[in-house]
């Protein structure tokens, strides 16, 4: 059986807008992010979704709840959280580079086993994060085998799915964008993830035109 997955990044947050690293810090959508989530809901209104699954962090959950609409349950899965970055969380990228230059360099060089220093939470390497979130996606696909589902998560989760589906190495530079509130279409058959469409954002462009009018 083939499972269809719409994999969606949450709408924009205030921290996204200023390049402040969120990780597991629970930041809500900003007004632009909520508008994006509402546009996403309109775009997906006719999709025959058997289930809607979300990271339990509120920026993803708010986006998923907009897609679900009133009266429909959103299933939460902690495996779909963004990567945990330890002490980096809450810092601007520029401040991380200045305060932790060696650790920042390892991160940017895509050392997939490098672990940022611990902060309030213990950080994950990229390899650990990849295994966690891909396990979550696989479990959802198996649980809803043969159906169409939406998974609302984070930029890092979408990056992992893209790499898994295309065979791109974990240590390769990222040469693709992961946009807020974008729609990305995958299937899972015989345990294999396949990518069919990446970075659909026409629904957000229409939102901009509506705002102008």
PDB file of C-alpha atoms in Angstrom, residues 4-208:
ATOM      1  CA  UNK A   4       0.604   9.864   0.617  1.00  0.00           C
ATOM      2  CA  UNK A   5       2.157  12.468   2.880  1.00  0.00           C
ATOM      3  CA  UNK A   6       1.820  16.234   2.701  1.00  0.00           C
ATOM      4  CA  UNK A   7       4.814  17.414   4.700  1.00  0.00           C
ATOM      5  CA  UNK A   8       4.410  21.012   5.809  1.00  0.00           C
ATOM      6  CA  UNK A   9       6.664  23.461   7.612  1.00  0.00           C
ATOM      7  CA  UNK A  10       4.971  25.643  10.217  1.00  0.00           C
ATOM      8  CA  UNK A  11       4.152  29.286   9.505  1.00  0.00           C
ATOM      9  CA  UNK A  12       6.509  32.124  10.325  1.00  0.00           C
ATOM     10  CA  UNK A  13       7.436  33.103  13.876  1.00  0.00           C
ATOM     11  CA  UNK A  14       8.967  36.306  15.206  1.00  0.00           C
ATOM     12  CA  UNK A  15      12.220  34.397  15.739  1.00  0.00           C
ATOM     13  CA  UNK A  16      12.262  33.128  12.137  1.00  0.00           C
ATOM     14  CA  UNK A  17      12.066  36.722  10.971  1.00  0.00           C
ATOM     15  CA  UNK A  18      15.214  37.779  12.863  1.00  0.00           C
ATOM     16  CA  UNK A  19      17.214  34.517  12.513  1.00  0.00           C
ATOM     17  CA  UNK A  20      17.031  33.569  16.181  1.00  0.00           C
ATOM     18  CA  UNK A  21      17.455  29.808  16.671  1.00  0.00           C
ATOM     19  CA  UNK A  22      14.360  28.141  18.121  1.00  0.00           C
ATOM     20  CA  UNK A  23      15.054  24.410  18.375  1.00  0.00           C
ATOM     21  CA  UNK A  24      12.862  23.093  21.191  1.00  0.00           C
ATOM     22  CA  UNK A  25      11.949  26.542  22.544  1.00  0.00           C
ATOM     23  CA  UNK A  26       8.174  26.811  22.158  1.00  0.00           C
ATOM     24  CA  UNK A  27       7.613  29.959  20.091  1.00  0.00           C
ATOM     25  CA  UNK A  28       4.133  30.745  18.668  1.00  0.00           C
ATOM     26  CA  UNK A  29       3.321  31.942  15.173  1.00  0.00           C
ATOM     27  CA  UNK A  30       3.526  35.672  14.569  1.00  0.00           C
ATOM     28  CA  UNK A  31       0.646  37.430  12.739  1.00  0.00           C
ATOM     29  CA  UNK A  32       2.254  36.708   9.361  1.00  0.00           C
ATOM     30  CA  UNK A  33       2.624  33.048  10.317  1.00  0.00           C
ATOM     31  CA  UNK A  34      -1.047  32.832  11.283  1.00  0.00           C
ATOM     32  CA  UNK A  35      -2.024  34.378   7.941  1.00  0.00           C
ATOM     33  CA  UNK A  36       0.161  31.793   6.219  1.00  0.00           C
ATOM     34  CA  UNK A  37      -1.501  28.993   8.201  1.00  0.00           C
ATOM     35  CA  UNK A  38      -4.951  30.250   7.248  1.00  0.00           C
ATOM     36  CA  UNK A  39      -3.939  30.420   3.569  1.00  0.00           C
ATOM     37  CA  UNK A  40      -2.565  26.900   3.844  1.00  0.00           C
ATOM     38  CA  UNK A  41      -5.879  25.715   5.293  1.00  0.00           C
ATOM     39  CA  UNK A  42      -7.776  27.176   2.344  1.00  0.00           C
ATOM     40  CA  UNK A  43      -5.374  25.568  -0.126  1.00  0.00           C
ATOM     41  CA  UNK A  44      -5.788  22.132   1.482  1.00  0.00           C
ATOM     42  CA  UNK A  45      -9.540  22.312   2.125  1.00  0.00           C
ATOM     43  CA  UNK A  46     -10.316  19.848  -0.684  1.00  0.00           C
ATOM     44  CA  UNK A  47      -7.478  17.410   0.113  1.00  0.00           C
ATOM     45  CA  UNK A  48      -8.837  14.022   1.345  1.00  0.00           C
ATOM     46  CA  UNK A  49      -6.723  13.860   4.500  1.00  0.00           C
ATOM     47  CA  UNK A  50      -7.270  10.827   6.703  1.00  0.00           C
ATOM     48  CA  UNK A  51      -5.198  12.270   9.565  1.00  0.00           C
ATOM     49  CA  UNK A  52      -3.295  15.409  10.524  1.00  0.00           C
ATOM     50  CA  UNK A  53      -0.180  14.874  12.633  1.00  0.00           C
ATOM     51  CA  UNK A  54       1.946  17.619  14.173  1.00  0.00           C
ATOM     52  CA  UNK A  55       4.988  18.291  16.253  1.00  0.00           C
ATOM     53  CA  UNK A  56       3.851  19.222  19.746  1.00  0.00           C
ATOM     54  CA  UNK A  57       5.619  22.607  19.583  1.00  0.00           C
ATOM     55  CA  UNK A  58       3.018  25.328  19.257  1.00  0.00           C
ATOM     56  CA  UNK A  59       4.273  26.902  16.024  1.00  0.00           C
ATOM     57  CA  UNK A  60       3.641  23.584  14.264  1.00  0.00           C
ATOM     58  CA  UNK A  61       0.515  22.788  16.262  1.00  0.00           C
ATOM     59  CA  UNK A  62      -1.092  26.169  15.487  1.00  0.00           C
ATOM     60  CA  UNK A  63      -0.416  25.608  11.789  1.00  0.00           C
ATOM     61  CA  UNK A  64      -1.845  22.078  11.942  1.00  0.00           C
ATOM     62  CA  UNK A  65      -4.935  23.260  13.816  1.00  0.00           C
ATOM     63  CA  UNK A  66      -5.627  25.818  11.087  1.00  0.00           C
ATOM     64  CA  UNK A  67      -5.471  23.030   8.489  1.00  0.00           C
ATOM     65  CA  UNK A  68      -7.660  20.740  10.599  1.00  0.00           C
ATOM     66  CA  UNK A  69     -10.330  23.346  11.256  1.00  0.00           C
ATOM     67  CA  UNK A  70     -12.797  23.253  14.149  1.00  0.00           C
ATOM     68  CA  UNK A  71     -13.819  19.917  15.566  1.00  0.00           C
ATOM     69  CA  UNK A  72     -11.056  17.826  14.036  1.00  0.00           C
ATOM     70  CA  UNK A  73      -8.306  16.254  16.124  1.00  0.00           C
ATOM     71  CA  UNK A  74      -4.641  16.956  15.459  1.00  0.00           C
ATOM     72  CA  UNK A  75      -2.427  14.075  16.613  1.00  0.00           C
ATOM     73  CA  UNK A  76       0.769  15.285  18.316  1.00  0.00           C
ATOM     74  CA  UNK A  77       4.111  13.506  18.027  1.00  0.00           C
ATOM     75  CA  UNK A  78       7.213  14.638  19.930  1.00  0.00           C
ATOM     76  CA  UNK A  79       9.405  12.762  17.420  1.00  0.00           C
ATOM     77  CA  UNK A  80       8.521  15.461  14.888  1.00  0.00           C
ATOM     78  CA  UNK A  81      10.055  18.286  16.938  1.00  0.00           C
ATOM     79  CA  UNK A  82      12.813  20.424  15.490  1.00  0.00           C
ATOM     80  CA  UNK A  83      16.400  19.462  16.308  1.00  0.00           C
ATOM     81  CA  UNK A  84      17.506  20.338  19.835  1.00  0.00           C
ATOM     82  CA  UNK A  85      20.452  22.747  19.746  1.00  0.00           C
ATOM     83  CA  UNK A  86      21.285  22.966  23.457  1.00  0.00           C
ATOM     84  CA  UNK A  87      22.836  26.274  24.481  1.00  0.00           C
ATOM     85  CA  UNK A  88      22.447  27.672  20.937  1.00  0.00           C
ATOM     86  CA  UNK A  89      18.666  27.852  21.400  1.00  0.00           C
ATOM     87  CA  UNK A  90      17.382  31.393  21.824  1.00  0.00           C
ATOM     88  CA  UNK A  91      20.505  32.950  20.306  1.00  0.00           C
ATOM     89  CA  UNK A  92      20.850  34.910  17.092  1.00  0.00           C
ATOM     90  CA  UNK A  93      22.966  33.126  14.487  1.00  0.00           C
ATOM     91  CA  UNK A  94      25.485  35.984  14.564  1.00  0.00           C
ATOM     92  CA  UNK A  95      25.802  35.693  18.347  1.00  0.00           C
ATOM     93  CA  UNK A  96      26.331  31.927  18.160  1.00  0.00           C
ATOM     94  CA  UNK A  97      29.180  32.461  15.691  1.00  0.00           C
ATOM     95  CA  UNK A  98      30.810  35.061  17.945  1.00  0.00           C
ATOM     96  CA  UNK A  99      30.336  33.222  21.266  1.00  0.00           C
ATOM     97  CA  UNK A 100      30.969  29.637  20.133  1.00  0.00           C
ATOM     98  CA  UNK A 101      33.162  29.958  17.023  1.00  0.00           C
ATOM     99  CA  UNK A 102      34.494  26.377  16.939  1.00  0.00           C
ATOM    100  CA  UNK A 103      31.099  24.794  17.577  1.00  0.00           C
ATOM    101  CA  UNK A 104      29.441  27.122  15.065  1.00  0.00           C
ATOM    102  CA  UNK A 105      32.055  26.224  12.444  1.00  0.00           C
ATOM    103  CA  UNK A 106      31.444  22.478  12.978  1.00  0.00           C
ATOM    104  CA  UNK A 107      27.704  23.040  12.606  1.00  0.00           C
ATOM    105  CA  UNK A 108      28.082  25.054   9.414  1.00  0.00           C
ATOM    106  CA  UNK A 109      30.607  22.540   8.023  1.00  0.00           C
ATOM    107  CA  UNK A 110      27.916  19.848   8.392  1.00  0.00           C
ATOM    108  CA  UNK A 111      29.763  17.684  10.882  1.00  0.00           C
ATOM    109  CA  UNK A 112      26.793  15.352  11.367  1.00  0.00           C
ATOM    110  CA  UNK A 113      28.080  13.918  14.644  1.00  0.00           C
ATOM    111  CA  UNK A 114      28.967  17.242  16.279  1.00  0.00           C
ATOM    112  CA  UNK A 115      26.796  18.052  19.294  1.00  0.00           C
ATOM    113  CA  UNK A 116      26.378  21.690  20.401  1.00  0.00           C
ATOM    114  CA  UNK A 117      27.069  22.431  24.078  1.00  0.00           C
ATOM    115  CA  UNK A 118      24.228  21.597  26.442  1.00  0.00           C
ATOM    116  CA  UNK A 119      22.030  24.386  27.709  1.00  0.00           C
ATOM    117  CA  UNK A 120      18.655  24.025  29.381  1.00  0.00           C
ATOM    118  CA  UNK A 121      18.358  20.877  27.248  1.00  0.00           C
ATOM    119  CA  UNK A 122      20.911  18.363  25.955  1.00  0.00           C
ATOM    120  CA  UNK A 123      21.573  18.959  22.241  1.00  0.00           C
ATOM    121  CA  UNK A 124      21.396  16.422  19.413  1.00  0.00           C
ATOM    122  CA  UNK A 125      23.794  15.744  16.571  1.00  0.00           C
ATOM    123  CA  UNK A 126      22.313  15.965  13.102  1.00  0.00           C
ATOM    124  CA  UNK A 127      22.563  12.178  12.773  1.00  0.00           C
ATOM    125  CA  UNK A 128      20.619  11.669  16.019  1.00  0.00           C
ATOM    126  CA  UNK A 129      18.000  14.185  14.923  1.00  0.00           C
ATOM    127  CA  UNK A 130      17.682  12.554  11.488  1.00  0.00           C
ATOM    128  CA  UNK A 131      17.097   9.125  13.010  1.00  0.00           C
ATOM    129  CA  UNK A 132      14.491  10.507  15.424  1.00  0.00           C
ATOM    130  CA  UNK A 133      12.376  12.494  13.000  1.00  0.00           C
ATOM    131  CA  UNK A 134      12.563   9.960  10.169  1.00  0.00           C
ATOM    132  CA  UNK A 135      11.434   7.323  12.663  1.00  0.00           C
ATOM    133  CA  UNK A 136       8.444   9.532  13.442  1.00  0.00           C
ATOM    134  CA  UNK A 137       7.555   9.972   9.773  1.00  0.00           C
ATOM    135  CA  UNK A 138       7.900   6.228   9.124  1.00  0.00           C
ATOM    136  CA  UNK A 139       5.687   5.403  12.113  1.00  0.00           C
ATOM    137  CA  UNK A 140       2.964   7.782  10.930  1.00  0.00           C
ATOM    138  CA  UNK A 141       3.129   6.337   7.415  1.00  0.00           C
ATOM    139  CA  UNK A 142       2.805   2.806   8.772  1.00  0.00           C
ATOM    140  CA  UNK A 143      -0.009   3.737  11.140  1.00  0.00           C
ATOM    141  CA  UNK A 144      -2.012   5.248   8.262  1.00  0.00           C
ATOM    142  CA  UNK A 145      -0.878   2.883   5.505  1.00  0.00           C
ATOM    143  CA  UNK A 146      -2.664   3.377   2.202  1.00  0.00           C
ATOM    144  CA  UNK A 147      -4.156   6.726   3.273  1.00  0.00           C
ATOM    145  CA  UNK A 148      -3.375  10.393   2.708  1.00  0.00           C
ATOM    146  CA  UNK A 149      -2.049  12.306   5.707  1.00  0.00           C
ATOM    147  CA  UNK A 150      -0.615  15.713   6.531  1.00  0.00           C
ATOM    148  CA  UNK A 151       2.411  16.073   8.802  1.00  0.00           C
ATOM    149  CA  UNK A 152       3.153  19.570  10.113  1.00  0.00           C
ATOM    150  CA  UNK A 153       6.659  19.958  11.472  1.00  0.00           C
ATOM    151  CA  UNK A 154       9.789  22.102  11.164  1.00  0.00           C
ATOM    152  CA  UNK A 155      12.426  23.128   8.652  1.00  0.00           C
ATOM    153  CA  UNK A 156      14.924  20.571   9.927  1.00  0.00           C
ATOM    154  CA  UNK A 157      12.392  17.743   9.711  1.00  0.00           C
ATOM    155  CA  UNK A 158      11.565  18.672   6.121  1.00  0.00           C
ATOM    156  CA  UNK A 159      15.270  18.813   5.305  1.00  0.00           C
ATOM    157  CA  UNK A 160      15.727  15.276   6.632  1.00  0.00           C
ATOM    158  CA  UNK A 161      12.797  13.980   4.571  1.00  0.00           C
ATOM    159  CA  UNK A 162      14.174  15.630   1.427  1.00  0.00           C
ATOM    160  CA  UNK A 163      17.578  14.022   1.981  1.00  0.00           C
ATOM    161  CA  UNK A 164      16.038  10.610   2.675  1.00  0.00           C
ATOM    162  CA  UNK A 165      13.815  10.696  -0.411  1.00  0.00           C
ATOM    163  CA  UNK A 166      16.494  11.936  -2.817  1.00  0.00           C
ATOM    164  CA  UNK A 167      19.445   9.939  -1.459  1.00  0.00           C
ATOM    165  CA  UNK A 168      21.292  13.143  -0.572  1.00  0.00           C
ATOM    166  CA  UNK A 169      24.042  12.609   1.992  1.00  0.00           C
ATOM    167  CA  UNK A 170      23.559  14.033   5.470  1.00  0.00           C
ATOM    168  CA  UNK A 171      26.877  15.865   5.197  1.00  0.00           C
ATOM    169  CA  UNK A 172      26.167  17.477   1.806  1.00  0.00           C
ATOM    170  CA  UNK A 173      25.577  21.240   1.742  1.00  0.00           C
ATOM    171  CA  UNK A 174      21.887  22.110   1.657  1.00  0.00           C
ATOM    172  CA  UNK A 175      21.142  23.482  -1.810  1.00  0.00           C
ATOM    173  CA  UNK A 176      17.357  23.724  -1.474  1.00  0.00           C
ATOM    174  CA  UNK A 177      14.987  26.022   0.404  1.00  0.00           C
ATOM    175  CA  UNK A 178      12.538  25.018   3.117  1.00  0.00           C
ATOM    176  CA  UNK A 179       9.884  27.711   3.193  1.00  0.00           C
ATOM    177  CA  UNK A 180       7.409  28.470   5.949  1.00  0.00           C
ATOM    178  CA  UNK A 181       3.917  27.036   5.285  1.00  0.00           C
ATOM    179  CA  UNK A 182       5.079  25.331   2.075  1.00  0.00           C
ATOM    180  CA  UNK A 183       3.451  22.115   0.856  1.00  0.00           C
ATOM    181  CA  UNK A 184       5.778  19.219   0.027  1.00  0.00           C
ATOM    182  CA  UNK A 185       4.356  15.961  -1.365  1.00  0.00           C
ATOM    183  CA  UNK A 186       5.823  12.539  -0.597  1.00  0.00           C
ATOM    184  CA  UNK A 187       4.726   8.935  -0.778  1.00  0.00           C
ATOM    185  CA  UNK A 188       5.823   5.898   1.204  1.00  0.00           C
ATOM    186  CA  UNK A 189       5.628   2.438  -0.378  1.00  0.00           C
ATOM    187  CA  UNK A 190       7.399  -0.674   0.911  1.00  0.00           C
ATOM    188  CA  UNK A 191       9.105   1.473   3.517  1.00  0.00           C
ATOM    189  CA  UNK A 192      10.686   3.778   0.918  1.00  0.00           C
ATOM    190  CA  UNK A 193      10.081   7.529   0.943  1.00  0.00           C
ATOM    191  CA  UNK A 194       9.696   9.211  -2.462  1.00  0.00           C
ATOM    192  CA  UNK A 195       9.462  12.930  -3.251  1.00  0.00           C
ATOM    193  CA  UNK A 196       6.872  14.097  -5.785  1.00  0.00           C
ATOM    194  CA  UNK A 197       6.616  17.872  -5.313  1.00  0.00           C
ATOM    195  CA  UNK A 198       8.725  20.306  -3.308  1.00  0.00           C
ATOM    196  CA  UNK A 199       8.123  23.836  -2.086  1.00  0.00           C
ATOM    197  CA  UNK A 200       4.575  24.591  -3.235  1.00  0.00           C
ATOM    198  CA  UNK A 201       3.878  28.190  -2.179  1.00  0.00           C
ATOM    199  CA  UNK A 202       1.311  29.491  -4.699  1.00  0.00           C
ATOM    200  CA  UNK A 203      -1.254  29.695  -1.884  1.00  0.00           C
ATOM    201  CA  UNK A 204       1.017  32.154  -0.059  1.00  0.00           C
ATOM    202  CA  UNK A 205       1.593  34.266  -3.161  1.00  0.00           C
ATOM    203  CA  UNK A 206      -2.174  34.580  -3.558  1.00  0.00           C
ATOM    204  CA  UNK A 207      -2.326  35.748   0.047  1.00  0.00           C
ATOM    205  CA  UNK A 208       0.066  38.593  -0.779  1.00  0.00           C
TER     206      UNK A 208
END
